[in-house]
mmCIF file of C-alpha atoms and ligand atoms in Angstrom:
data_model
loop_
_atom_site.group_PDB
_atom_site.id
_atom_site.type_symbol
_atom_site.label_atom_id
_atom_site.label_comp_id
_atom_site.label_asym_id
_atom_site.label_seq_id
_atom_site.Cartn_x
_atom_site.Cartn_y
_atom_site.Cartn_z
ATOM 1 C CA MET P 1 -8.182 0.084 -10.965
ATOM 2 C CA HIS P 2 -8.742 -3.363 -12.315
ATOM 3 C CA LEU P 3 -9.071 -6.135 -9.742
ATOM 4 C CA GLN P 4 -9.805 -9.835 -10.314
ATOM 5 C CA LEU P 5 -11.360 -11.332 -7.150
ATOM 6 C CA GLY P 6 -12.262 -14.659 -6.757
ATOM 7 C CA GLN P 7 -16.017 -15.066 -7.590
ATOM 8 C CA LEU P 8 -16.369 -12.045 -9.439
ATOM 9 C CA SER P 9 -14.810 -12.054 -12.983
ATOM 10 C CA HIS P 10 -13.699 -8.241 -12.977
ATOM 11 C CA VAL P 11 -14.201 -5.193 -10.896
ATOM 12 C CA ILE P 12 -13.090 -1.769 -12.089
ATOM 13 C CA ILE P 13 -12.953 1.317 -10.381
ATOM 14 C CA SER P 14 -12.628 3.444 -13.566
ATOM 15 C CA THR P 15 -11.598 7.047 -12.457
ATOM 16 C CA PRO P 16 -9.099 8.651 -10.206
ATOM 17 C CA GLU P 17 -12.362 10.649 -9.182
ATOM 18 C CA ALA P 18 -13.717 7.507 -7.629
ATOM 19 C CA ALA P 19 -10.457 6.575 -6.032
ATOM 20 C CA ASN P 20 -10.073 10.258 -5.223
ATOM 21 C CA ARG P 21 -6.410 9.907 -3.962
ATOM 22 C CA GLY P 22 -5.504 13.140 -5.568
ATOM 23 C CA GLN P 23 -7.664 14.846 -2.721
ATOM 24 C CA GLU P 24 -6.187 13.013 0.109
ATOM 25 C CA VAL P 25 -2.630 13.672 -1.126
ATOM 26 C CA ASP P 26 -3.530 17.500 -1.265
ATOM 27 C CA LYS P 27 -4.713 17.228 2.424
ATOM 28 C CA LEU P 28 -1.386 15.610 3.355
ATOM 29 C CA VAL P 29 0.549 18.478 1.715
ATOM 30 C CA LEU P 30 -1.550 21.027 3.416
ATOM 31 C CA ASP P 31 -0.923 19.257 6.682
ATOM 32 C CA LEU P 32 2.918 19.334 6.163
ATOM 33 C CA ARG P 33 2.772 23.012 5.233
ATOM 34 C CA ARG P 34 1.102 23.748 8.370
ATOM 35 C CA ALA P 35 3.549 21.646 10.500
ATOM 36 C CA SER P 36 6.528 23.182 8.807
ATOM 37 C CA ALA P 37 5.275 26.716 10.328
ATOM 38 C CA ASP P 38 5.470 25.098 13.869
ATOM 39 C CA ALA P 39 8.507 25.954 16.144
ATOM 40 C CA SER P 40 10.195 22.310 15.536
ATOM 41 C CA GLY P 41 8.929 21.730 12.274
ATOM 42 C CA VAL P 42 9.435 17.880 12.809
ATOM 43 C CA VAL P 43 6.647 15.763 11.556
ATOM 44 C CA ASP P 44 6.070 11.911 12.026
ATOM 45 C CA LEU P 45 5.928 10.946 8.377
ATOM 46 C CA SER P 46 5.340 7.436 9.220
ATOM 47 C CA ARG P 47 2.124 8.137 10.923
ATOM 48 C CA MET P 48 0.853 10.811 8.464
ATOM 49 C CA VAL P 49 1.571 8.577 5.465
ATOM 50 C CA GLU P 50 -0.383 5.704 7.229
ATOM 51 C CA LYS P 51 -3.308 7.944 7.571
ATOM 52 C CA LEU P 52 -3.099 8.933 4.116
ATOM 53 C CA SER P 53 -3.132 5.555 2.508
ATOM 54 C CA ALA P 54 -5.928 4.314 4.821
ATOM 55 C CA ALA P 55 -7.942 7.095 3.738
ATOM 56 C CA VAL P 56 -7.291 6.682 0.083
ATOM 57 C CA ILE P 57 -8.371 3.127 0.205
ATOM 58 C CA SER P 58 -11.422 3.661 2.342
ATOM 59 C CA ARG P 59 -12.602 6.456 -0.189
ATOM 60 C CA ALA P 60 -12.126 3.950 -3.131
ATOM 61 C CA LEU P 61 -14.141 1.295 -1.388
ATOM 62 C CA PHE P 62 -16.968 3.270 -0.029
ATOM 63 C CA GLY P 63 -16.247 7.128 0.076
ATOM 64 C CA THR P 64 -16.711 9.091 2.970
ATOM 65 C CA ILE P 65 -19.241 8.247 5.347
ATOM 66 C CA ARG P 66 -19.141 10.429 8.611
ATOM 67 C CA GLY P 67 -18.419 8.518 11.747
ATOM 68 C CA LEU P 68 -18.461 5.117 10.148
ATOM 69 C CA ASN P 69 -15.024 5.412 8.142
ATOM 70 C CA GLN P 70 -13.223 6.163 11.489
ATOM 71 C CA ALA P 71 -14.820 3.198 13.215
ATOM 72 C CA PHE P 72 -13.958 0.957 10.181
ATOM 73 C CA LEU P 73 -10.295 2.157 10.079
ATOM 74 C CA THR P 74 -9.858 1.643 13.741
ATOM 75 C CA VAL P 75 -11.430 -2.057 13.620
ATOM 76 C CA ALA P 76 -9.322 -3.006 10.382
ATOM 77 C CA ASP P 77 -6.079 -1.413 11.914
ATOM 78 C CA ASN P 78 -6.540 -3.707 14.788
ATOM 79 C CA ILE P 79 -7.054 -6.789 12.776
ATOM 80 C CA SER P 80 -4.085 -6.026 10.623
ATOM 81 C CA ASP P 81 -1.937 -5.516 13.823
ATOM 82 C CA VAL P 82 -3.151 -9.099 15.265
ATOM 83 C CA LEU P 83 -2.467 -10.727 11.831
ATOM 84 C CA SER P 84 0.929 -9.225 11.414
ATOM 85 C CA GLY P 85 3.874 -11.309 13.146
ATOM 86 C CA PHE P 86 4.370 -14.790 13.859
ATOM 87 C CA ARG P 87 2.733 -17.007 16.522
ATOM 88 C CA MET P 88 3.555 -20.116 18.055
ATOM 89 C CA SER P 89 0.728 -21.804 16.155
ATOM 90 C CA ASP P 90 2.616 -20.816 12.783
ATOM 91 C CA LEU P 91 5.606 -23.000 13.977
ATOM 92 C CA TYR P 92 3.673 -26.077 15.000
ATOM 93 C CA PRO P 93 0.573 -25.916 12.779
ATOM 94 C CA SER P 94 -0.295 -29.463 13.872
ATOM 95 C CA LEU P 95 -1.189 -28.271 17.517
ATOM 96 C CA THR P 96 -4.528 -27.105 16.636
ATOM 97 C CA PHE P 97 -5.434 -26.047 20.146
ATOM 98 C CA LEU P 98 -2.765 -23.375 20.171
ATOM 99 C CA PRO P 99 -4.743 -20.695 18.549
ATOM 100 C CA VAL P 100 -7.686 -21.307 20.971
ATOM 101 C CA LEU P 101 -5.463 -21.394 24.100
ATOM 102 C CA SER P 102 -3.500 -18.608 23.302
ATOM 103 C CA GLY P 103 -6.645 -16.503 22.936
ATOM 104 C CA PHE P 104 -5.838 -15.541 19.215
ATOM 105 C CA GLU P 105 -8.768 -17.190 17.773
ATOM 106 C CA GLY P 106 -11.258 -15.536 20.297
ATOM 107 C CA LYS P 107 -9.648 -12.161 19.491
ATOM 108 C CA LEU P 108 -9.909 -12.403 15.731
ATOM 109 C CA LYS P 109 -13.575 -13.756 15.924
ATOM 110 C CA SER P 110 -14.494 -10.678 18.205
ATOM 111 C CA MET P 111 -12.720 -8.233 15.655
ATOM 112 C CA ARG P 112 -14.343 -9.937 12.843
ATOM 113 C CA GLU P 113 -17.654 -9.448 14.305
ATOM 114 C CA GLY P 114 -16.836 -5.635 15.081
ATOM 115 C CA ALA P 115 -15.810 -5.135 11.482
ATOM 116 C CA SER P 116 -18.962 -7.093 10.245
ATOM 117 C CA SER P 117 -21.353 -4.684 12.024
ATOM 118 C CA ILE P 118 -19.509 -1.589 10.835
ATOM 119 C CA LEU P 119 -19.582 -2.982 7.190
ATOM 120 C CA ASP P 120 -23.384 -3.750 7.638
ATOM 121 C CA ALA P 121 -23.977 -0.036 8.486
ATOM 122 C CA ILE P 122 -21.563 1.195 5.599
ATOM 123 C CA ILE P 123 -23.506 -1.135 3.029
ATOM 124 C CA ASP P 124 -26.966 0.136 4.306
ATOM 125 C CA GLU P 125 -25.723 3.810 4.042
ATOM 126 C CA ARG P 126 -24.575 3.134 0.331
ATOM 127 C CA ARG P 127 -27.776 1.208 -0.418
ATOM 128 C CA SER P 128 -30.101 4.155 0.670
ATOM 129 C CA LYS P 129 -27.644 6.687 -1.100
ATOM 130 C CA ARG P 130 -28.094 4.775 -4.364
ATOM 131 C CA SER P 131 -31.598 4.624 -3.927
ATOM 132 C CA SER P 132 -32.140 8.145 -3.073
ATOM 133 C CA SER P 133 -30.031 9.240 -6.159
ATOM 134 C CA ARG P 134 -32.134 6.757 -8.376
ATOM 135 C CA SER P 135 -35.208 8.565 -7.339
ATOM 136 C CA SER P 136 -33.996 12.111 -7.967
ATOM 137 C CA ARG P 137 -32.900 10.846 -11.387
ATOM 138 C CA GLU P 138 -36.429 9.468 -11.904
ATOM 139 C CA GLY P 139 -37.779 12.741 -10.838
ATOM 140 C CA GLY P 140 -35.769 14.567 -13.472
ATOM 141 C CA GLU P 141 -33.171 15.960 -11.188
ATOM 142 C CA GLU P 142 -29.611 16.013 -12.244
ATOM 143 C CA GLU P 143 -27.740 13.774 -9.786
ATOM 144 C CA GLU P 144 -24.473 12.451 -10.540
ATOM 145 C CA GLU P 145 -24.019 8.579 -9.576
ATOM 146 C CA GLU P 146 -21.001 7.920 -7.308
ATOM 147 C CA ASP P 147 -19.315 4.592 -8.047
ATOM 148 C CA TYR P 148 -17.298 3.456 -5.163
ATOM 149 C CA LEU P 149 -16.238 -0.236 -5.033
ATOM 150 C CA VAL P 150 -19.167 -1.023 -2.670
ATOM 151 C CA ASP P 151 -21.785 0.473 -5.140
ATOM 152 C CA VAL P 152 -20.102 -1.528 -7.963
ATOM 153 C CA LEU P 153 -20.618 -4.774 -5.768
ATOM 154 C CA LEU P 154 -24.166 -3.732 -4.959
ATOM 155 C CA LYS P 155 -24.989 -3.414 -8.550
ATOM 156 C CA ILE P 156 -24.038 -6.781 -9.136
ATOM 157 C CA GLN P 157 -27.478 -8.195 -7.609
ATOM 158 C CA GLU P 158 -26.392 -11.634 -7.052
ATOM 159 C CA ASN P 159 -23.683 -10.596 -4.513
ATOM 160 C CA PRO P 160 -24.831 -11.554 -0.926
ATOM 161 C CA ASP P 161 -23.819 -8.803 1.844
ATOM 162 C CA GLN P 162 -21.340 -11.555 3.119
ATOM 163 C CA ILE P 163 -19.322 -11.399 -0.030
ATOM 164 C CA ILE P 164 -19.328 -7.604 -0.170
ATOM 165 C CA LYS P 165 -18.206 -7.557 3.287
ATOM 166 C CA ALA P 166 -15.298 -10.035 2.881
ATOM 167 C CA VAL P 167 -14.149 -8.320 -0.297
ATOM 168 C CA THR P 168 -14.189 -4.890 1.143
ATOM 169 C CA LEU P 169 -12.175 -5.973 4.240
ATOM 170 C CA GLU P 170 -9.676 -7.769 2.403
ATOM 171 C CA LEU P 171 -9.084 -5.023 0.180
ATOM 172 C CA PHE P 172 -8.769 -2.475 2.931
ATOM 173 C CA LEU P 173 -6.224 -4.767 4.823
ATOM 174 C CA ALA P 174 -4.212 -5.709 1.763
ATOM 175 C CA GLY P 175 -4.254 -2.240 0.317
ATOM 176 C CA GLY P 176 -3.671 0.187 3.167
ATOM 177 C CA HIS P 177 -0.783 -0.634 4.940
ATOM 178 C CA THR P 178 1.327 -1.805 1.853
ATOM 179 C CA SER P 179 1.360 1.422 0.053
ATOM 180 C CA ALA P 180 2.276 3.438 3.337
ATOM 181 C CA ASN P 181 5.020 1.036 4.079
ATOM 182 C CA LEU P 182 6.680 1.548 0.790
ATOM 183 C CA ILE P 183 6.384 5.431 0.662
ATOM 184 C CA GLU P 184 7.867 5.168 4.132
ATOM 185 C CA TRP P 185 10.824 3.088 3.393
ATOM 186 C CA THR P 186 11.348 4.797 -0.165
ATOM 187 C CA MET P 187 11.419 8.115 1.725
ATOM 188 C CA SER P 188 13.796 6.779 4.350
ATOM 189 C CA GLU P 189 16.213 5.526 1.788
ATOM 190 C CA MET P 190 16.081 8.904 -0.021
ATOM 191 C CA MET P 191 16.569 10.595 3.135
ATOM 192 C CA LYS P 192 19.786 8.518 3.825
ATOM 193 C CA GLN P 193 21.112 9.285 0.364
ATOM 194 C CA PRO P 194 20.647 12.947 -0.571
ATOM 195 C CA ARG P 195 22.098 12.337 -4.128
ATOM 196 C CA VAL P 196 19.283 10.137 -4.980
ATOM 197 C CA MET P 197 16.631 12.500 -3.227
ATOM 198 C CA GLN P 198 18.106 15.457 -5.251
ATOM 199 C CA LYS P 199 18.031 13.607 -8.468
ATOM 200 C CA ALA P 200 14.385 12.501 -8.030
ATOM 201 C CA GLN P 201 13.452 16.082 -6.967
ATOM 202 C CA ASP P 202 15.002 17.713 -9.903
ATOM 203 C CA GLU P 203 13.098 15.412 -12.201
ATOM 204 C CA VAL P 204 9.649 16.061 -10.558
ATOM 205 C CA ARG P 205 10.372 19.736 -10.086
ATOM 206 C CA GLN P 206 11.378 20.075 -13.871
ATOM 207 C CA ALA P 207 8.189 18.298 -14.888
ATOM 208 C CA PHE P 208 5.558 20.088 -12.726
ATOM 209 C CA ASP P 209 7.353 23.562 -12.247
ATOM 210 C CA GLU P 210 5.519 25.280 -14.817
ATOM 211 C CA LYS P 211 2.025 23.947 -13.833
ATOM 212 C CA GLY P 212 2.983 24.666 -10.036
ATOM 213 C CA ASP P 213 1.362 21.240 -9.073
ATOM 214 C CA VAL P 214 1.651 17.533 -9.549
ATOM 215 C CA ASP P 215 -0.895 15.662 -11.660
ATOM 216 C CA GLU P 216 -1.355 12.052 -12.273
ATOM 217 C CA VAL P 217 -0.974 12.291 -16.008
ATOM 218 C CA GLY P 218 2.528 13.731 -15.609
ATOM 219 C CA LEU P 219 3.639 11.016 -13.381
ATOM 220 C CA HIS P 220 4.044 8.578 -16.283
ATOM 221 C CA GLY P 221 7.020 10.481 -17.665
ATOM 222 C CA LEU P 222 9.043 10.341 -14.470
ATOM 223 C CA GLU P 223 11.523 7.762 -15.259
ATOM 224 C CA TYR P 224 13.934 8.149 -12.314
ATOM 225 C CA LEU P 225 10.986 8.029 -9.801
ATOM 226 C CA ASP P 226 10.063 4.768 -11.437
ATOM 227 C CA CYS P 227 13.377 3.408 -10.836
ATOM 228 C CA VAL P 228 13.369 4.779 -7.058
ATOM 229 C CA VAL P 229 9.951 3.168 -6.432
ATOM 230 C CA LYS P 230 11.326 -0.188 -8.045
ATOM 231 C CA GLU P 231 14.438 0.063 -5.800
ATOM 232 C CA GLY P 232 12.190 0.580 -2.698
ATOM 233 C CA LEU P 233 10.236 -2.474 -3.688
ATOM 234 C CA ARG P 234 13.306 -4.439 -4.115
ATOM 235 C CA LEU P 235 14.866 -3.707 -0.710
ATOM 236 C CA HIS P 236 11.647 -3.250 1.309
ATOM 237 C CA PRO P 237 8.767 -5.363 -0.327
ATOM 238 C CA PRO P 238 5.713 -4.671 2.083
ATOM 239 C CA GLY P 239 4.591 -8.299 1.646
ATOM 240 C CA PRO P 240 8.066 -9.802 2.472
ATOM 241 C CA LEU P 241 6.901 -13.272 2.612
ATOM 242 C CA LEU P 242 4.045 -13.109 -0.078
ATOM 243 C CA LEU P 243 0.811 -15.263 0.721
ATOM 244 C CA PRO P 244 1.491 -18.812 1.944
ATOM 245 C CA ARG P 245 0.880 -21.527 -0.713
ATOM 246 C CA GLU P 246 0.034 -25.196 -0.151
ATOM 247 C CA SER P 247 1.698 -27.737 -2.584
ATOM 248 C CA ARG P 248 -0.958 -29.781 -4.472
ATOM 249 C CA GLU P 249 1.319 -32.735 -5.128
ATOM 250 C CA ASP P 250 4.932 -33.970 -4.325
ATOM 251 C CA ALA P 251 7.582 -31.786 -5.732
ATOM 252 C CA LYS P 252 11.240 -31.416 -5.915
ATOM 253 C CA LEU P 253 12.570 -27.865 -5.347
ATOM 254 C CA CYS P 254 16.181 -26.861 -5.329
ATOM 255 C CA GLY P 255 17.110 -30.336 -4.368
ATOM 256 C CA TYR P 256 14.583 -30.708 -1.528
ATOM 257 C CA MET P 257 11.554 -32.799 -1.451
ATOM 258 C CA VAL P 258 8.374 -30.932 -0.786
ATOM 259 C CA PRO P 259 5.659 -33.341 0.099
ATOM 260 C CA VAL P 260 1.903 -32.668 -0.955
ATOM 261 C CA GLY P 261 0.152 -30.435 1.482
ATOM 262 C CA THR P 262 3.178 -28.608 2.719
ATOM 263 C CA LYS P 263 2.784 -24.991 3.506
ATOM 264 C CA VAL P 264 5.291 -23.083 1.320
ATOM 265 C CA VAL P 265 6.408 -19.447 2.012
ATOM 266 C CA VAL P 266 8.372 -17.518 -0.516
ATOM 267 C CA ASN P 267 10.627 -15.019 0.876
ATOM 268 C CA ALA P 268 10.454 -12.018 -1.675
ATOM 269 C CA TRP P 269 12.501 -9.905 0.699
ATOM 270 C CA ALA P 270 15.553 -12.334 0.508
ATOM 271 C CA ILE P 271 15.095 -12.856 -3.295
ATOM 272 C CA GLY P 272 15.396 -9.180 -3.626
ATOM 273 C CA ARG P 273 18.645 -9.195 -1.883
ATOM 274 C CA ASP P 274 20.127 -12.149 -3.503
ATOM 275 C CA PRO P 275 23.886 -11.338 -4.657
ATOM 276 C CA ARG P 276 23.413 -13.934 -7.380
ATOM 277 C CA TYR P 277 20.884 -11.880 -9.066
ATOM 278 C CA TRP P 278 21.660 -8.271 -7.868
ATOM 279 C CA SER P 279 25.125 -6.667 -7.761
ATOM 280 C CA ASP P 280 25.763 -4.603 -4.582
ATOM 281 C CA ALA P 281 22.507 -6.232 -3.488
ATOM 282 C CA GLU P 282 22.145 -4.219 -0.128
ATOM 283 C CA GLU P 283 22.658 -0.645 -1.700
ATOM 284 C CA PHE P 284 19.809 1.459 -2.467
ATOM 285 C CA TYR P 285 20.847 2.357 -6.233
ATOM 286 C CA PRO P 286 17.700 3.050 -8.333
ATOM 287 C CA GLU P 287 20.054 3.538 -11.465
ATOM 288 C CA ARG P 288 20.079 -0.438 -11.637
ATOM 289 C CA PHE P 289 16.599 -0.249 -13.153
ATOM 290 C CA VAL P 290 17.484 2.297 -15.869
ATOM 291 C CA ASP P 291 17.330 0.615 -19.398
ATOM 292 C CA CYS P 292 16.422 -2.703 -17.621
ATOM 293 C CA SER P 293 13.642 -4.837 -18.527
ATOM 294 C CA ILE P 294 13.203 -6.346 -14.937
ATOM 295 C CA ASP P 295 9.686 -5.636 -13.850
ATOM 296 C CA TYR P 296 7.362 -6.212 -10.920
ATOM 297 C CA LYS P 297 4.551 -7.923 -13.070
ATOM 298 C CA GLY P 298 5.152 -11.134 -12.115
ATOM 299 C CA ASN P 299 7.329 -12.398 -15.010
ATOM 300 C CA ASP P 300 10.985 -11.781 -13.572
ATOM 301 C CA PHE P 301 11.284 -14.374 -10.474
ATOM 302 C CA GLN P 302 14.285 -12.185 -9.101
ATOM 303 C CA PHE P 303 11.713 -9.341 -8.388
ATOM 304 C CA VAL P 304 8.612 -10.404 -6.942
ATOM 305 C CA PRO P 305 7.353 -7.715 -4.498
ATOM 306 C CA PHE P 306 3.810 -8.148 -5.744
ATOM 307 C CA GLY P 307 4.031 -12.020 -5.946
ATOM 308 C CA ALA P 308 3.339 -13.814 -9.162
ATOM 309 C CA GLY P 309 1.060 -16.411 -10.681
ATOM 310 C CA ARG P 310 -2.628 -16.689 -9.808
ATOM 311 C CA ARG P 311 -2.448 -15.264 -6.349
ATOM 312 C CA MET P 312 -0.459 -12.270 -7.455
ATOM 313 C CA CYS P 313 -1.492 -8.808 -6.091
ATOM 314 C CA PRO P 314 -4.523 -7.714 -8.093
ATOM 315 C CA GLY P 315 -4.028 -3.990 -6.913
ATOM 316 C CA TYR P 316 -0.574 -3.369 -7.956
ATOM 317 C CA GLY P 317 -1.629 -0.586 -10.605
ATOM 318 C CA PHE P 318 -3.527 1.142 -7.776
ATOM 319 C CA GLY P 319 -0.868 0.663 -5.185
ATOM 320 C CA ILE P 320 1.932 2.064 -7.509
ATOM 321 C CA GLU P 321 -0.105 5.108 -8.641
ATOM 322 C CA VAL P 322 -0.874 6.007 -4.889
ATOM 323 C CA VAL P 323 3.001 5.587 -3.972
ATOM 324 C CA LYS P 324 4.176 7.562 -6.984
ATOM 325 C CA LEU P 325 1.552 10.311 -6.645
ATOM 326 C CA THR P 326 2.432 10.801 -2.907
ATOM 327 C CA LEU P 327 6.189 10.572 -3.465
ATOM 328 C CA ALA P 328 6.096 13.149 -6.291
ATOM 329 C CA ASN P 329 4.150 15.494 -3.980
ATOM 330 C CA LEU P 330 6.557 15.181 -1.237
ATOM 331 C CA LEU P 331 9.395 15.827 -3.461
ATOM 332 C CA PHE P 332 7.776 18.566 -5.302
ATOM 333 C CA HIS P 333 6.419 20.653 -2.506
ATOM 334 C CA PHE P 334 9.261 20.172 -0.035
ATOM 335 C CA SER P 335 12.897 19.716 0.546
ATOM 336 C CA TRP P 336 13.625 17.373 3.603
ATOM 337 C CA ARG P 337 16.048 17.555 6.648
ATOM 338 C CA LEU P 338 16.648 15.361 9.411
ATOM 339 C CA PRO P 339 16.035 16.773 12.947
ATOM 340 C CA GLY P 340 18.853 18.435 14.877
ATOM 341 C CA ASP P 341 22.283 17.806 13.449
ATOM 342 C CA SER P 342 21.630 14.048 12.526
ATOM 343 C CA ARG P 343 23.630 13.107 9.498
ATOM 344 C CA PRO P 344 21.680 11.271 6.456
ATOM 345 C CA GLU P 345 24.146 8.229 6.792
ATOM 346 C CA SER P 346 23.050 7.795 10.506
ATOM 347 C CA LEU P 347 19.422 7.439 9.944
ATOM 348 C CA ASP P 348 18.263 4.132 11.876
ATOM 349 C CA MET P 349 16.757 1.908 9.357
ATOM 350 C CA THR P 350 16.115 -1.011 11.848
ATOM 351 C CA GLU P 351 13.165 -3.101 10.760
ATOM 352 C CA THR P 352 10.404 -4.767 12.807
ATOM 353 C CA VAL P 353 9.951 -8.587 12.335
ATOM 354 C CA GLY P 354 6.727 -9.901 11.137
ATOM 355 C CA ALA P 355 4.565 -10.785 8.240
ATOM 356 C CA SER P 356 5.141 -7.184 7.225
ATOM 357 C CA ILE P 357 8.309 -5.315 7.842
ATOM 358 C CA ALA P 358 7.762 -1.813 9.126
ATOM 359 C CA ARG P 359 10.343 0.774 10.448
ATOM 360 C CA LYS P 360 10.862 0.090 13.987
ATOM 361 C CA TYR P 361 11.107 3.758 14.756
ATOM 362 C CA PRO P 362 8.702 6.334 12.971
ATOM 363 C CA LEU P 363 10.432 8.404 10.212
ATOM 364 C CA ARG P 364 10.673 11.830 11.970
ATOM 365 C CA VAL P 365 11.665 14.564 9.400
ATOM 366 C CA ILE P 366 11.385 18.236 8.778
ATOM 367 C CA PRO P 367 9.666 19.483 5.456
ATOM 368 C CA VAL P 368 10.916 22.782 4.180
ATOM 369 C CA PRO P 369 8.241 24.135 1.612
ATOM 370 C CA TYR P 370 9.881 24.668 -1.766
ATOM 371 C CA ARG P 371 7.507 27.506 -2.521
ATOM 372 C CA PRO P 372 6.172 30.011 0.235
HETATM 373 C C1 HEM D 1 2.501 -1.098 -3.067
HETATM 374 C C2 HEM D 1 1.449 -1.578 -2.633
HETATM 375 C C3 HEM D 1 1.226 -3.026 -2.747
HETATM 376 C C4 HEM D 1 1.979 -4.113 -2.389
HETATM 377 C C5 HEM D 1 3.519 -4.102 -2.367
HETATM 378 C C6 HEM D 1 1.275 -5.292 -2.496
HETATM 379 C C7 HEM D 1 1.794 -6.694 -2.318
HETATM 380 C C8 HEM D 1 1.023 -7.713 -2.296
HETATM 381 C C9 HEM D 1 1.535 -9.123 -2.285
HETATM 382 C C10 HEM D 1 3.079 -9.591 -2.125
HETATM 383 C C11 HEM D 1 0.534 -9.980 -2.202
HETATM 384 C C12 HEM D 1 0.625 -11.453 -2.250
HETATM 385 C C13 HEM D 1 0.864 -11.901 -3.627
HETATM 386 C C14 HEM D 1 1.388 -13.456 -3.687
HETATM 387 O O1 HEM D 1 1.410 -14.162 -2.816
HETATM 388 O O2 HEM D 1 1.544 -14.019 -4.919
HETATM 389 C C15 HEM D 1 -0.611 -9.085 -2.551
HETATM 390 C C16 HEM D 1 -1.948 -9.638 -2.372
HETATM 391 C C17 HEM D 1 -3.086 -9.020 -2.511
HETATM 392 N N1 HEM D 1 -3.169 -7.617 -2.765
HETATM 393 FE FE1 HEM D 1 -1.595 -6.247 -2.733
HETATM 394 N N2 HEM D 1 0.014 -5.081 -2.775
HETATM 395 C C18 HEM D 1 -0.021 -3.634 -2.653
HETATM 396 C C19 HEM D 1 -1.213 -2.984 -2.866
HETATM 397 C C20 HEM D 1 -2.465 -3.260 -2.914
HETATM 398 C C21 HEM D 1 -3.656 -2.570 -2.994
HETATM 399 C C22 HEM D 1 -3.716 -1.213 -3.232
HETATM 400 C C23 HEM D 1 -4.847 -3.534 -3.072
HETATM 401 C C24 HEM D 1 -6.158 -3.279 -3.257
HETATM 402 C C25 HEM D 1 -6.727 -2.171 -3.500
HETATM 403 C C26 HEM D 1 -4.332 -4.758 -3.009
HETATM 404 C C27 HEM D 1 -4.976 -6.085 -2.936
HETATM 405 C C28 HEM D 1 -4.456 -7.274 -2.719
HETATM 406 C C29 HEM D 1 -5.372 -8.447 -2.620
HETATM 407 C C30 HEM D 1 -6.888 -8.394 -2.756
HETATM 408 C C31 HEM D 1 -4.355 -9.571 -2.396
HETATM 409 C C32 HEM D 1 -4.802 -10.864 -2.231
HETATM 410 C C33 HEM D 1 -4.875 -11.773 -3.516
HETATM 411 C C34 HEM D 1 -5.345 -13.012 -3.359
HETATM 412 O O3 HEM D 1 -5.811 -13.560 -2.186
HETATM 413 O O4 HEM D 1 -5.126 -13.943 -4.123
HETATM 414 N N3 HEM D 1 -2.981 -4.684 -2.768
HETATM 415 N N4 HEM D 1 -0.271 -7.907 -2.503
#
């Protein structure tokens, strides 16, 4: 993973081993297998995928630290819940007393303090792990160094803990829910359209049948899955309004005057559904991306699920890899059915309203193992 983060020029988590996403995805497959043996066989895929992507991102950040991981996940989850959604103060930013009056500011402050003390403990734990493996190596013992993101930041001596904590929390908040959200919506769209599910499944099974399992290297040859993920991003961008910008000078935009200092919100969700740029814009049709040069890397302004420009998502490579790896595993190891006699076209796709658009109702589905 290659990230550019403010004061740091570059941070690289170099290997999938450090990110360790494969292990977490294997765990998800195992949990699904177990659940499929239960009487009803119905699983809450939304919840399972949310858990998976939080585990993947926390492993990449600081590995597994018993007790602390869970505490951090809970606090970070609460912060992200509080931050999503709109508040009165967003509509009337000049009324600066509103966040204080509503209790929003106090709530955030106490959550930040909670996250900060857990992160202090995580940093201390990684620091002592690093120094004990250094002493083992100096004593001639073979000890492999683990490089999680916190370790990389600790190696850069001039980073005060305050910055390490801010970067860790930001990455967790930005990278956890987004990947889960995209997996959940893309699976929902495929449940609704068995034709697409079948085509993606055929591709994945053809690629990995001989090996019997999905691997990250093989993911790059899955052209249809690539189109499916792009189509998921077009219709359900996990950050629908990107990050707010502020205009640095007066500007004229689409005939409107935008004065200096205006908060500008870019609606990536609406852009992805604009019929001027997309035919049958509301339809989930991955084939539109076959032999099409439009990509999500910030150069095609009709498709900006990761934003564009200097504030573009620095974690898109990591996010896409997690999403593809998870989807490929879900498609390879299981066939999927809806509970009872629900028909695919009747699957409820109601969205929540807020800074991120999630499914209003969790995706409840039945996994049927491909191989016993
Ligand atoms: C499918 C997964 C993801 C999606 C759809 C996504 C989307 C976005 C979007 C739309 C933005 C705002 C960009 C803008 O305003 O121009 C953003 C920012 C950001 N993303 Fe992601 N993201 C994903 C995964 C990740 C991951 C895995 C990480 C980290 C490991 C990450 C880290 C960040 C950070 C740190 C920012 C803030 C950048 C800044 O403040 O300038 N994202 N992301």
